[in-house]
Amino acid sequence: MSAIPNLPEGIVRVGSADPDAALRQLLNSKDSASHVEHAQVEVEAHTNGVKTEAPWLLHDTPVENQRPIKVIVIGAGYSGVYCAIRIPERLRNCELTVYEKNDGIGGTWYENRYPGAACDVPSHSYQFSFNPKPDWSALYAPSAEIRDYIEASAKKYGADRFIKLQHEVVDCAWHEEEGLWHVKVKKPSGEVFEDTANVLISARGNLNTKQWPDIAGLRSFEGEVMHSSGWNDEYDFTNKRVGVIGSGSSAIQIIPKLQKQPGALLNCFIRSRTWISPPLGQGVQDKLGMGDKFEFTEEMKQKFKDDPEAWMEFRLMVEADSNNIHAVTLKGTEMQLGAQKAFEEGMKARLQKKPQYFDWLKPKFAPGCRRLTPGPGFLEAMVEDNVNFIRDKIVRIEPKGVVTEDGKLHEIDVLVCATGFYASAAPPFRTVGLNGYTLQEHWQKRATNYLSLATDKFPNHFFMLGPNGAIGEGSLTQMIENTGTYILKAIRKIQRDNIRSMVIKPARVRDFTRYCDAYFKGTVFLDDCNSWYRKDGQGRTGDVVTGLWPGSCLHCIEALRSPRWEDYEYEYVPEENGAEVNQLAWLGNGWARNQLGANVRTVDLGYYLTPMFQERDFGVPQHPRPEESEQYRIRPWCY
């Protein structure tokens, strides 16, 4: 029962549209403010000329404490767009800027425009959960369609308001005395300016910085040279002698397309053995009766649009299909052994024209040690007469072509380097944390981290799809969404708790590193293969897994669900009068914002009774046995 009786309406209403102004009027304060940095300063007391301790401050702000805060995000791919949707949705009084070096939105899907570039997992599991697209053209959508989807999502939810294209971040430095990141950015004109922020988010992804092959004479080649993520759309491959270096997912998608170019002759320099898997969504194809077709019919797409139940059933089937194969990544399981046998049979069948190629390609390591790629058409292209499978090691590149270990010069007109990226490495620009320590130094040998999203010595700095942030099976976009939501909670904590800096404890980074190493010992990822999953800070394959989350996708979602704030160290915004920091300053002055301002609605003052909050925030107990609720069977309660 309330301690205060109901009062007449005229007395209750504060009479201002600005809750902060209303609060100041109500408290009859000369200089009260709603934010800690503007709070009234108590004058230090003096007794007989002796300075006494400054009085403890009660912060004059509602309990929500939405003090001004600024966030900078680097990159406008899936991760950056997610941040630019959720941050303005859930935070108030937050200034946001997203810097993107390219002249378009889409990140890796903007950069990777090579022939055959496509998603290698079902498209319906590679989209924002809140913005499903029922009319994907194919089970594995082409890169242009994914790029358009990311851009459309950014525009639909207003994320493009915050994105500055052709703005390349060239330097980041933490200024401890200010509690701010100083970020230098290069404009399209070449001019460099400096911006500052309380929080810095790297949404560059794990596969961003091109890794060129370390081969003598590369720059001496007189023909066209291009990296798979820097494709020259203007180049005509007709009647050209083409050299392709690499056997990863990019090369596997490029080769079938170039093989079909009129008059083209391909020299494929493939040293690494690799598994070519069946389609990762084969179960979905079979259930839909698609056979070996990947494109959706207009009838299928229309059904997804018109029938919400069928659409949801299909989406759940796609997610379940990918989340149900975690055992294939664990050595010696029935599923892992069965998958290897199926891969062998499938590759043999597709290489019947040149069966010796199976022995050339079949690895000794288990499937999954390297990134699994379905590669539709790759094996079929390799056995065609205009494709040369070259296994000899490249010793140098000359102006006219590639020289292999047997001394042969393979003359070519164009060289395609499908050689990947510097995964799990520091960015190409300087990033300075505490005491002048750079991320380049920190990750020189190994990209140590905490839950893929933070590392020690770098306060208020978070990573989207950072080291150990990708997934061997399951939905990568779910990894993005859950990581982004975790970071959003951290930003809100910094804002609400008047934190100047929060940084993960070195011991927790050490613990996560140990956990990763112990977990991956039982997986296929540590077999004897060259993989970007295991790259060190210099782009070389090492003996630890730095690219993947240590567990399943569902495991990651649960791990990030409730942040362990005790794993961080904090420094608080100092009091303006020099008093002891009030770490409960967020409690404010006893008011909530919903009580302040003109035109306060009844729903604002009794929101907790409305169905949306009862169901979302509180949960309506099932009777007569609340513990038997289906929602807690599907997903157990967590603090």
XYZ file of C-alpha atoms in Angstrom:
639
model
C 0.000 0.000 0.000
C 1.312 3.452 -0.893
C 2.551 5.650 1.909
C 1.246 8.751 0.099
C -2.469 9.289 -0.586
C -3.714 10.208 -4.074
C -3.302 13.897 -4.863
C -5.332 16.218 -7.067
C -4.366 16.138 -10.750
C -3.121 19.737 -10.730
C -0.618 18.992 -8.019
C 0.678 15.788 -9.562
C 1.524 17.105 -13.018
C 4.960 18.695 -13.292
C 4.090 20.656 -16.422
C 7.146 20.361 -18.710
C 7.834 18.366 -21.823
C 11.463 17.981 -20.750
C 11.823 15.503 -17.890
C 15.165 17.004 -16.866
C 13.746 20.510 -16.800
C 10.735 19.223 -14.913
C 12.992 17.662 -12.339
C 14.931 20.888 -11.901
C 11.697 22.821 -11.471
C 10.319 20.302 -9.014
C 13.447 20.309 -6.878
C 13.750 24.102 -7.051
C 17.455 23.690 -7.705
C 19.608 26.495 -9.119
C 21.772 24.194 -11.228
C 20.461 20.681 -10.980
C 20.974 18.481 -14.015
C 19.970 15.076 -15.177
C 23.489 13.863 -15.889
C 26.346 13.251 -13.516
C 28.825 15.432 -15.376
C 26.485 18.412 -14.905
C 25.511 17.662 -11.326
C 25.653 20.442 -8.768
C 29.096 20.683 -7.129
C 29.268 20.837 -3.372
C 31.782 23.389 -2.064
C 34.527 21.844 0.013
C 34.276 22.776 3.680
C 37.097 24.449 5.643
C 37.436 24.559 9.415
C 40.010 26.961 10.915
C 41.840 26.971 7.602
C 42.071 23.160 7.490
C 40.606 21.563 4.358
C 38.099 18.816 5.195
C 36.869 15.917 3.096
C 34.510 16.918 0.285
C 30.904 15.924 0.962
C 29.462 12.819 -0.686
C 27.253 13.653 -3.652
C 23.718 12.554 -4.375
C 23.410 12.658 -8.141
C 20.510 14.717 -9.356
C 19.192 12.424 -12.080
C 16.378 9.918 -12.516
C 17.308 6.326 -11.787
C 17.746 5.527 -15.509
C 20.806 7.846 -15.616
C 21.020 8.345 -19.362
C 24.166 10.459 -19.311
C 25.584 11.500 -22.698
C 27.801 8.866 -24.303
C 29.391 8.481 -27.723
C 30.114 5.295 -29.677
C 32.227 4.780 -32.809
C 31.782 1.620 -34.879
C 34.337 0.591 -37.527
C 32.747 -1.190 -40.481
C 29.296 -1.352 -42.091
C 28.818 -5.017 -42.896
C 26.398 -7.317 -41.070
C 28.002 -6.500 -37.695
C 28.185 -2.741 -38.109
C 24.627 -2.515 -39.420
C 23.370 -4.592 -36.481
C 25.031 -2.162 -34.071
C 23.562 0.805 -35.951
C 20.079 -0.709 -35.629
C 20.174 -1.773 -31.985
C 22.155 1.058 -30.349
C 19.705 3.863 -31.254
C 16.795 1.524 -30.556
C 17.792 0.716 -26.988
C 20.021 3.561 -25.807
C 19.121 7.192 -25.233
C 21.433 10.186 -25.230
C 23.949 8.184 -27.266
C 25.779 9.702 -30.222
C 26.689 7.069 -32.803
C 28.950 7.111 -35.861
C 29.803 4.181 -38.128
C 32.899 4.645 -40.298
C 33.096 2.507 -43.444
C 36.122 2.589 -45.753
C 34.221 1.399 -48.822
C 31.789 3.477 -50.865
C 28.903 1.121 -50.101
C 27.305 -0.850 -47.274
C 27.840 -4.608 -47.018
C 31.331 -5.244 -45.645
C 32.819 -8.461 -46.993
C 29.811 -8.870 -49.271
C 30.543 -5.485 -50.808
C 34.211 -6.342 -51.340
C 33.853 -9.925 -52.551
C 32.357 -9.624 -56.016
C 34.332 -12.348 -57.746
C 32.493 -14.708 -60.134
C 30.644 -17.331 -58.140
C 30.830 -15.451 -54.837
C 27.947 -16.751 -52.749
C 26.917 -17.801 -49.290
C 28.100 -21.334 -48.528
C 25.404 -21.909 -45.903
C 21.641 -21.656 -46.466
C 20.684 -18.007 -46.994
C 17.716 -18.278 -44.632
C 20.165 -18.951 -41.805
C 22.329 -16.038 -42.908
C 20.010 -13.107 -42.265
C 18.884 -10.953 -39.362
C 16.415 -12.952 -37.260
C 14.134 -9.908 -37.003
C 14.166 -9.148 -40.747
C 13.645 -12.458 -42.550
C 13.662 -12.400 -46.337
C 11.209 -14.932 -47.802
C 12.268 -14.434 -51.404
C 15.944 -15.381 -51.462
C 16.642 -16.459 -55.019
C 18.542 -19.574 -54.025
C 19.454 -21.742 -51.070
C 22.950 -20.219 -51.357
C 22.374 -16.593 -52.307
C 24.929 -14.798 -54.503
C 27.036 -12.054 -52.948
C 25.222 -9.204 -54.720
C 21.900 -10.336 -53.245
C 23.377 -10.562 -49.751
C 24.936 -7.126 -50.157
C 21.576 -5.698 -51.264
C 19.870 -7.337 -48.283
C 22.322 -5.786 -45.796
C 21.908 -2.360 -47.408
C 18.113 -2.709 -47.485
C 18.109 -3.679 -43.797
C 20.224 -0.628 -42.968
C 17.758 1.653 -44.765
C 14.663 -0.093 -43.403
C 15.734 0.449 -39.787
C 17.452 3.825 -40.279
C 20.978 2.527 -39.663
C 22.222 4.403 -42.732
C 21.710 7.667 -40.804
C 24.855 6.914 -38.832
C 27.064 5.434 -41.562
C 29.775 7.543 -43.183
C 30.989 5.856 -46.357
C 34.491 6.287 -47.764
C 35.733 7.173 -44.297
C 38.708 4.962 -43.472
C 39.895 4.613 -39.880
C 43.692 4.943 -39.868
C 44.560 5.184 -36.153
C 42.934 4.569 -32.758
C 44.376 5.543 -29.374
C 42.924 5.319 -25.855
C 43.514 8.439 -23.740
C 43.333 7.202 -20.189
C 43.178 10.616 -18.548
C 40.057 11.480 -20.561
C 38.478 8.069 -20.749
C 38.098 8.529 -24.501
C 39.160 6.852 -27.717
C 40.782 9.203 -30.214
C 40.117 7.922 -33.713
C 41.770 9.322 -36.842
C 39.717 9.009 -39.998
C 40.644 9.647 -43.628
C 38.012 11.306 -45.796
C 37.582 10.629 -49.524
C 39.615 13.784 -50.178
C 42.561 12.295 -48.286
C 42.171 14.718 -45.386
C 42.563 13.114 -41.960
C 40.496 14.329 -39.016
C 40.170 13.140 -35.417
C 37.016 11.996 -33.672
C 36.531 10.857 -30.081
C 34.248 8.353 -28.376
C 33.647 6.706 -25.023
C 33.313 3.286 -26.666
C 35.011 1.842 -29.757
C 33.529 -1.182 -31.543
C 35.463 -3.016 -34.222
C 32.941 -4.472 -36.666
C 35.586 -5.173 -39.306
C 35.035 -8.907 -39.072
C 37.626 -11.648 -39.103
C 38.124 -11.826 -42.882
C 38.906 -8.278 -43.898
C 42.598 -7.591 -44.500
C 43.791 -9.234 -47.739
C 46.630 -11.728 -47.470
C 48.680 -11.895 -50.661
C 50.820 -14.970 -51.368
C 54.383 -14.717 -50.121
C 56.015 -15.589 -53.456
C 59.168 -14.057 -54.873
C 58.580 -11.852 -57.911
C 54.836 -11.371 -57.416
C 55.034 -7.679 -58.268
C 57.146 -8.339 -61.346
C 54.298 -10.014 -63.221
C 53.377 -7.937 -66.267
C 49.813 -9.179 -66.633
C 46.692 -8.472 -64.575
C 46.880 -9.364 -60.867
C 43.841 -9.394 -58.603
C 42.888 -10.675 -55.166
C 39.578 -12.478 -54.770
C 38.303 -9.674 -52.525
C 39.550 -6.945 -54.870
C 38.027 -8.182 -58.101
C 38.440 -6.198 -61.311
C 34.934 -6.271 -62.768
C 36.161 -4.660 -65.978
C 38.632 -7.401 -66.880
C 37.565 -9.697 -69.727
C 38.644 -13.315 -69.203
C 37.646 -14.379 -72.708
C 40.475 -16.279 -74.456
C 42.822 -15.607 -71.524
C 45.365 -17.862 -69.865
C 44.382 -17.691 -66.198
C 46.429 -18.644 -63.143
C 44.542 -19.294 -59.902
C 46.411 -19.699 -56.612
C 44.532 -21.245 -53.707
C 42.125 -24.027 -52.797
C 39.955 -22.352 -50.175
C 36.293 -21.401 -50.475
C 36.969 -18.435 -52.785
C 39.013 -20.487 -55.280
C 36.428 -23.265 -55.162
C 33.726 -20.781 -56.162
C 35.838 -18.884 -58.735
C 37.198 -21.830 -60.756
C 33.838 -23.171 -62.035
C 32.861 -19.714 -63.276
C 36.154 -18.949 -65.028
C 36.263 -22.435 -66.562
C 33.125 -21.552 -68.512
C 34.547 -18.337 -69.974
C 34.878 -18.669 -73.782
C 38.391 -19.662 -74.778
C 39.760 -19.495 -71.218
C 42.573 -21.823 -70.138
C 42.987 -22.269 -66.387
C 46.153 -23.198 -64.525
C 45.049 -24.028 -60.985
C 47.953 -24.079 -58.540
C 46.591 -26.264 -55.741
C 48.986 -27.550 -53.113
C 46.633 -28.015 -50.161
C 44.357 -31.018 -50.129
C 40.758 -30.271 -49.309
C 37.380 -31.851 -48.753
C 34.531 -30.812 -51.017
C 31.376 -31.383 -49.034
C 27.821 -32.089 -50.114
C 25.569 -29.016 -49.848
C 25.416 -27.919 -46.210
C 21.656 -27.622 -46.563
C 21.172 -30.969 -48.290
C 18.642 -32.048 -45.689
C 16.579 -28.954 -46.415
C 16.773 -29.568 -50.175
C 15.630 -33.131 -49.709
C 12.679 -32.176 -47.496
C 11.560 -29.541 -50.011
C 11.958 -31.919 -52.917
C 14.468 -29.628 -54.644
C 16.700 -32.490 -55.778
C 20.044 -31.087 -56.867
C 18.557 -27.668 -57.668
C 19.558 -24.688 -55.522
C 17.213 -22.042 -56.921
C 13.781 -21.494 -55.402
C 10.792 -21.496 -57.711
C 8.455 -18.519 -57.764
C 5.782 -20.776 -56.248
C 8.043 -21.577 -53.265
C 8.875 -17.926 -52.648
C 5.222 -16.905 -52.898
C 4.225 -19.605 -50.428
C 6.797 -18.303 -47.941
C 5.272 -14.823 -48.327
C 1.631 -15.895 -48.085
C 1.766 -18.663 -45.498
C 3.344 -17.517 -42.194
C 3.122 -20.991 -40.674
C 4.872 -22.653 -43.604
C 7.457 -19.852 -43.613
C 8.218 -20.304 -39.904
C 8.296 -24.081 -40.265
C 10.852 -23.738 -43.067
C 13.025 -21.292 -41.102
C 13.012 -23.568 -38.055
C 13.936 -26.521 -40.266
C 16.947 -24.620 -41.662
C 18.155 -23.633 -38.173
C 17.617 -27.099 -36.738
C 19.462 -28.650 -39.679
C 22.582 -26.585 -38.981
C 22.407 -26.785 -35.180
C 21.971 -30.558 -35.226
C 25.395 -31.380 -36.709
C 27.696 -30.191 -33.936
C 28.923 -33.756 -33.424
C 30.524 -33.693 -36.894
C 33.168 -31.331 -35.470
C 34.126 -33.778 -32.678
C 36.697 -36.418 -33.553
C 35.611 -40.006 -33.512
C 31.882 -39.453 -33.198
C 29.544 -41.561 -35.320
C 28.429 -38.448 -37.169
C 31.994 -37.322 -37.901
C 33.047 -40.727 -39.234
C 29.875 -41.045 -41.270
C 30.355 -37.603 -42.791
C 33.890 -38.471 -43.891
C 32.684 -41.602 -45.654
C 29.928 -39.643 -47.403
C 32.414 -36.990 -48.519
C 34.723 -39.631 -49.997
C 31.924 -41.275 -51.954
C 30.619 -37.944 -53.208
C 34.019 -36.719 -54.391
C 34.795 -40.014 -56.163
C 31.500 -39.878 -58.029
C 32.106 -36.308 -59.204
C 35.704 -37.048 -60.297
C 35.010 -40.154 -62.385
C 36.344 -38.428 -65.515
C 39.817 -38.126 -63.927
C 39.794 -40.474 -60.914
C 43.439 -39.734 -60.052
C 42.283 -36.318 -58.883
C 40.576 -37.913 -55.891
C 43.950 -39.161 -54.637
C 45.421 -35.725 -55.306
C 42.687 -33.898 -53.398
C 41.753 -36.304 -50.609
C 43.230 -35.043 -47.330
C 44.553 -37.066 -44.439
C 42.793 -34.743 -42.013
C 39.147 -35.034 -41.029
C 36.457 -33.008 -42.811
C 36.013 -29.664 -41.095
C 39.677 -29.104 -40.212
C 39.569 -26.527 -42.990
C 36.437 -24.530 -43.743
C 33.942 -26.901 -45.353
C 32.793 -25.706 -48.766
C 30.064 -27.355 -50.845
C 31.618 -25.980 -54.051
C 28.851 -26.747 -56.566
C 30.544 -27.349 -59.912
C 34.131 -27.197 -58.638
C 35.071 -30.862 -59.046
C 33.213 -30.993 -62.334
C 35.196 -27.976 -63.585
C 38.541 -29.425 -62.489
C 38.180 -32.435 -64.790
C 37.446 -30.345 -67.894
C 40.045 -30.156 -70.683
C 40.637 -26.397 -70.305
C 41.707 -26.766 -66.662
C 45.208 -27.806 -65.576
C 45.565 -29.149 -62.038
C 49.122 -28.145 -61.017
C 50.397 -29.668 -57.769
C 54.032 -28.572 -57.958
C 55.149 -25.874 -55.547
C 55.484 -22.340 -56.917
C 59.083 -21.106 -56.538
C 58.746 -17.651 -58.103
C 56.725 -15.458 -60.385
C 58.268 -13.887 -63.476
C 56.990 -11.164 -65.818
C 55.368 -13.757 -68.110
C 54.027 -16.241 -65.600
C 54.527 -18.702 -62.762
C 57.563 -20.951 -62.310
C 57.029 -24.196 -60.402
C 59.485 -26.418 -58.584
C 59.969 -28.630 -61.653
C 61.436 -25.600 -63.459
C 58.471 -25.123 -65.782
C 57.244 -21.630 -66.661
C 53.453 -21.536 -66.865
C 52.720 -18.539 -69.050
C 49.549 -16.678 -68.118
C 47.762 -13.417 -68.891
C 46.083 -12.903 -65.513
C 46.852 -14.095 -61.981
C 44.038 -14.564 -59.469
C 45.153 -14.800 -55.834
C 42.440 -16.553 -53.858
C 44.734 -16.608 -50.836
C 42.476 -15.381 -48.078
C 42.919 -12.899 -45.278
C 44.899 -12.128 -42.156
C 42.353 -13.772 -39.881
C 42.516 -13.300 -36.100
C 45.122 -10.591 -36.498
C 45.328 -6.977 -35.398
C 43.906 -4.411 -37.834
C 46.203 -2.800 -40.403
C 46.004 0.504 -38.506
C 47.584 1.262 -35.128
C 45.369 0.618 -32.113
C 46.819 1.851 -28.806
C 45.485 0.769 -25.426
C 46.798 1.276 -21.891
C 50.326 2.592 -21.368
C 50.992 2.977 -25.094
C 50.597 -0.769 -25.680
C 49.335 -1.573 -29.182
C 47.004 -4.297 -30.319
C 49.628 -5.184 -32.900
C 52.049 -6.001 -30.053
C 49.351 -7.712 -28.011
C 48.356 -10.055 -30.825
C 51.732 -10.493 -32.472
C 51.798 -14.233 -31.736
C 48.192 -15.011 -30.865
C 44.931 -13.089 -30.714
C 44.081 -13.754 -27.073
C 40.605 -12.624 -26.096
C 37.607 -13.016 -23.826
C 34.487 -14.567 -25.373
C 35.712 -13.268 -28.768
C 34.550 -9.737 -27.959
C 37.189 -8.099 -25.747
C 40.824 -8.335 -24.722
C 42.831 -7.045 -21.778
C 44.685 -3.695 -21.834
C 42.117 -2.151 -24.206
C 39.358 -0.417 -22.218
C 35.933 0.284 -23.715
C 36.939 -1.596 -26.874
C 34.789 -4.438 -28.175
C 34.920 -6.729 -31.207
C 32.162 -8.062 -33.410
C 33.217 -11.398 -34.929
C 36.615 -10.977 -33.340
C 39.111 -13.785 -32.771
C 37.324 -17.014 -31.831
C 34.123 -15.364 -33.025
C 33.210 -17.470 -36.069
C 31.412 -20.792 -35.939
C 32.072 -24.225 -37.424
C 28.367 -24.991 -37.735
C 25.208 -23.008 -37.060
C 24.124 -19.474 -37.875
C 26.856 -16.840 -38.077
C 24.281 -14.058 -38.008
C 23.053 -15.382 -34.675
C 26.629 -15.086 -33.421
C 26.615 -11.482 -34.650
C 23.296 -10.635 -33.039
C 24.134 -12.124 -29.652
C 27.614 -10.587 -29.563
C 26.145 -7.213 -30.509
C 23.496 -7.453 -27.809
C 26.163 -8.298 -25.202
C 28.194 -5.242 -26.265
C 25.049 -3.116 -26.140
C 24.553 -4.167 -22.513
C 28.166 -3.195 -21.779
C 27.651 0.261 -23.317
C 24.517 0.722 -21.232
C 26.437 -0.307 -18.096
C 29.152 2.250 -18.876
C 26.494 4.906 -19.356
C 24.257 4.103 -16.416
C 26.928 3.295 -13.823
C 29.019 6.400 -14.594
C 31.935 4.213 -15.654
C 34.828 5.948 -17.354
C 36.531 2.727 -18.420
C 35.889 -0.986 -18.209
C 38.479 -3.541 -19.291
C 38.476 -7.303 -19.083
C 40.752 -8.763 -16.426
C 43.912 -10.432 -17.788
C 43.104 -13.521 -15.720
C 39.798 -13.962 -17.543
C 41.535 -13.706 -20.932
C 43.977 -16.342 -19.732
C 41.104 -18.552 -18.552
C 39.237 -18.279 -21.854
C 42.432 -19.070 -23.762
C 42.933 -22.185 -21.634
C 39.322 -23.172 -22.144
C 39.674 -22.839 -25.925
C 42.831 -24.927 -26.012
C 41.318 -27.659 -23.853
C 38.082 -27.754 -25.844
C 39.634 -27.865 -29.312
C 41.865 -30.844 -28.443
C 38.884 -33.107 -29.029
C 37.799 -31.549 -32.312
C 38.648 -31.994 -35.993
C 40.001 -28.447 -36.129
C 43.431 -29.466 -34.807
C 44.060 -32.099 -37.448
C 47.079 -31.625 -39.718
C 45.818 -28.984 -42.159
C 46.403 -25.381 -43.186
C 43.399 -23.385 -42.062
C 42.455 -19.772 -41.379
C 40.836 -21.131 -38.231
C 44.370 -21.499 -36.782
C 46.165 -18.400 -38.073
C 48.554 -16.582 -35.765
C 49.077 -12.823 -35.692
C 51.285 -13.008 -38.794
C 48.871 -14.965 -40.991
C 50.524 -18.361 -40.560
C 48.766 -21.576 -39.596
C 49.621 -22.383 -35.984
C 48.812 -25.136 -33.529
C 45.938 -23.392 -31.713
C 42.464 -22.438 -32.942
C 42.028 -18.662 -33.049
C 39.132 -18.273 -35.475
C 36.293 -20.364 -34.051
C 34.052 -20.244 -31.019
C 34.892 -23.161 -28.674
C 31.530 -24.842 -28.850
C 28.307 -24.867 -30.814
C 26.280 -21.882 -31.951
C 23.663 -22.558 -29.256
C 26.491 -22.812 -26.719
C 27.694 -19.341 -27.735
C 24.210 -17.832 -27.553
C 23.810 -19.076 -23.998
C 27.321 -18.046 -22.950
C 26.665 -14.451 -24.029
C 23.158 -14.284 -22.599
C 23.986 -12.880 -19.160
C 27.276 -10.934 -18.993
C 29.532 -11.649 -16.019
C 30.329 -8.077 -15.067
C 32.625 -9.332 -12.322
C 35.089 -10.340 -15.044
C 35.882 -6.674 -15.749
C 37.850 -3.964 -13.965
C 36.266 -0.533 -13.690
C 37.252 3.077 -13.313
C 34.460 5.510 -12.550
C 33.851 9.079 -13.636
C 35.357 11.211 -10.841
C 33.148 13.482 -8.757
C 33.407 17.136 -9.723
C 34.098 18.204 -6.141
C 36.814 15.616 -5.581
C 34.684 13.566 -3.206
C 34.814 9.797 -2.970
C 33.210 8.293 -6.070
C 29.591 7.322 -5.526
C 29.418 3.930 -7.237
C 25.671 3.890 -6.680
C 25.257 7.227 -8.410
C 22.926 5.521 -10.888
C 20.311 5.392 -8.137
C 19.928 9.114 -8.777
C 17.492 11.117 -6.725
C 14.528 8.845 -6.213
C 12.705 9.678 -9.440
C 12.084 7.620 -12.593
C 11.850 9.387 -15.950
C 8.310 8.133 -16.587
C 7.098 10.264 -13.700
C 8.423 13.507 -15.136
C 7.345 15.847 -17.905
C 4.072 17.049 -19.351
C 1.466 14.750 -20.846
C 2.556 11.725 -18.845
C 0.274 8.896 -19.942
C -1.351 6.400 -17.639
C 0.423 3.581 -19.496
C 3.790 5.199 -18.672
C 2.997 5.061 -14.969
C 1.636 1.518 -14.960
C 3.591 -0.082 -17.778
C 4.282 -3.242 -15.747
C 0.624 -4.260 -16.034
C 0.535 -4.239 -19.834
C 0.677 -7.573 -21.685
C 3.841 -6.680 -23.616
C 5.858 -6.188 -20.431
C 4.152 -8.954 -18.486
C 5.070 -11.444 -21.200
C 8.484 -10.072 -22.189
C 10.019 -8.912 -18.913
C 8.184 -10.687 -16.121
C 6.640 -13.817 -17.550
C 3.120 -14.960 -16.840
C 3.314 -18.138 -14.712
C 1.493 -21.194 -15.958
C -1.051 -22.717 -13.610
C -1.255 -24.906 -11.700
C 2.454 -25.781 -12.104
C 4.561 -22.791 -13.218
C 7.673 -24.958 -13.567
C 6.054 -26.940 -16.395
C 5.858 -23.937 -18.719
C 6.885 -24.823 -22.277
C 9.065 -21.727 -22.594
C 11.363 -22.941 -19.813
C 11.542 -26.370 -21.379
C 12.643 -24.782 -24.676
C 15.056 -22.375 -23.013
C 15.867 -22.668 -19.294
C 15.664 -19.528 -17.195
C 18.926 -17.670 -16.634
C 19.701 -14.819 -14.294
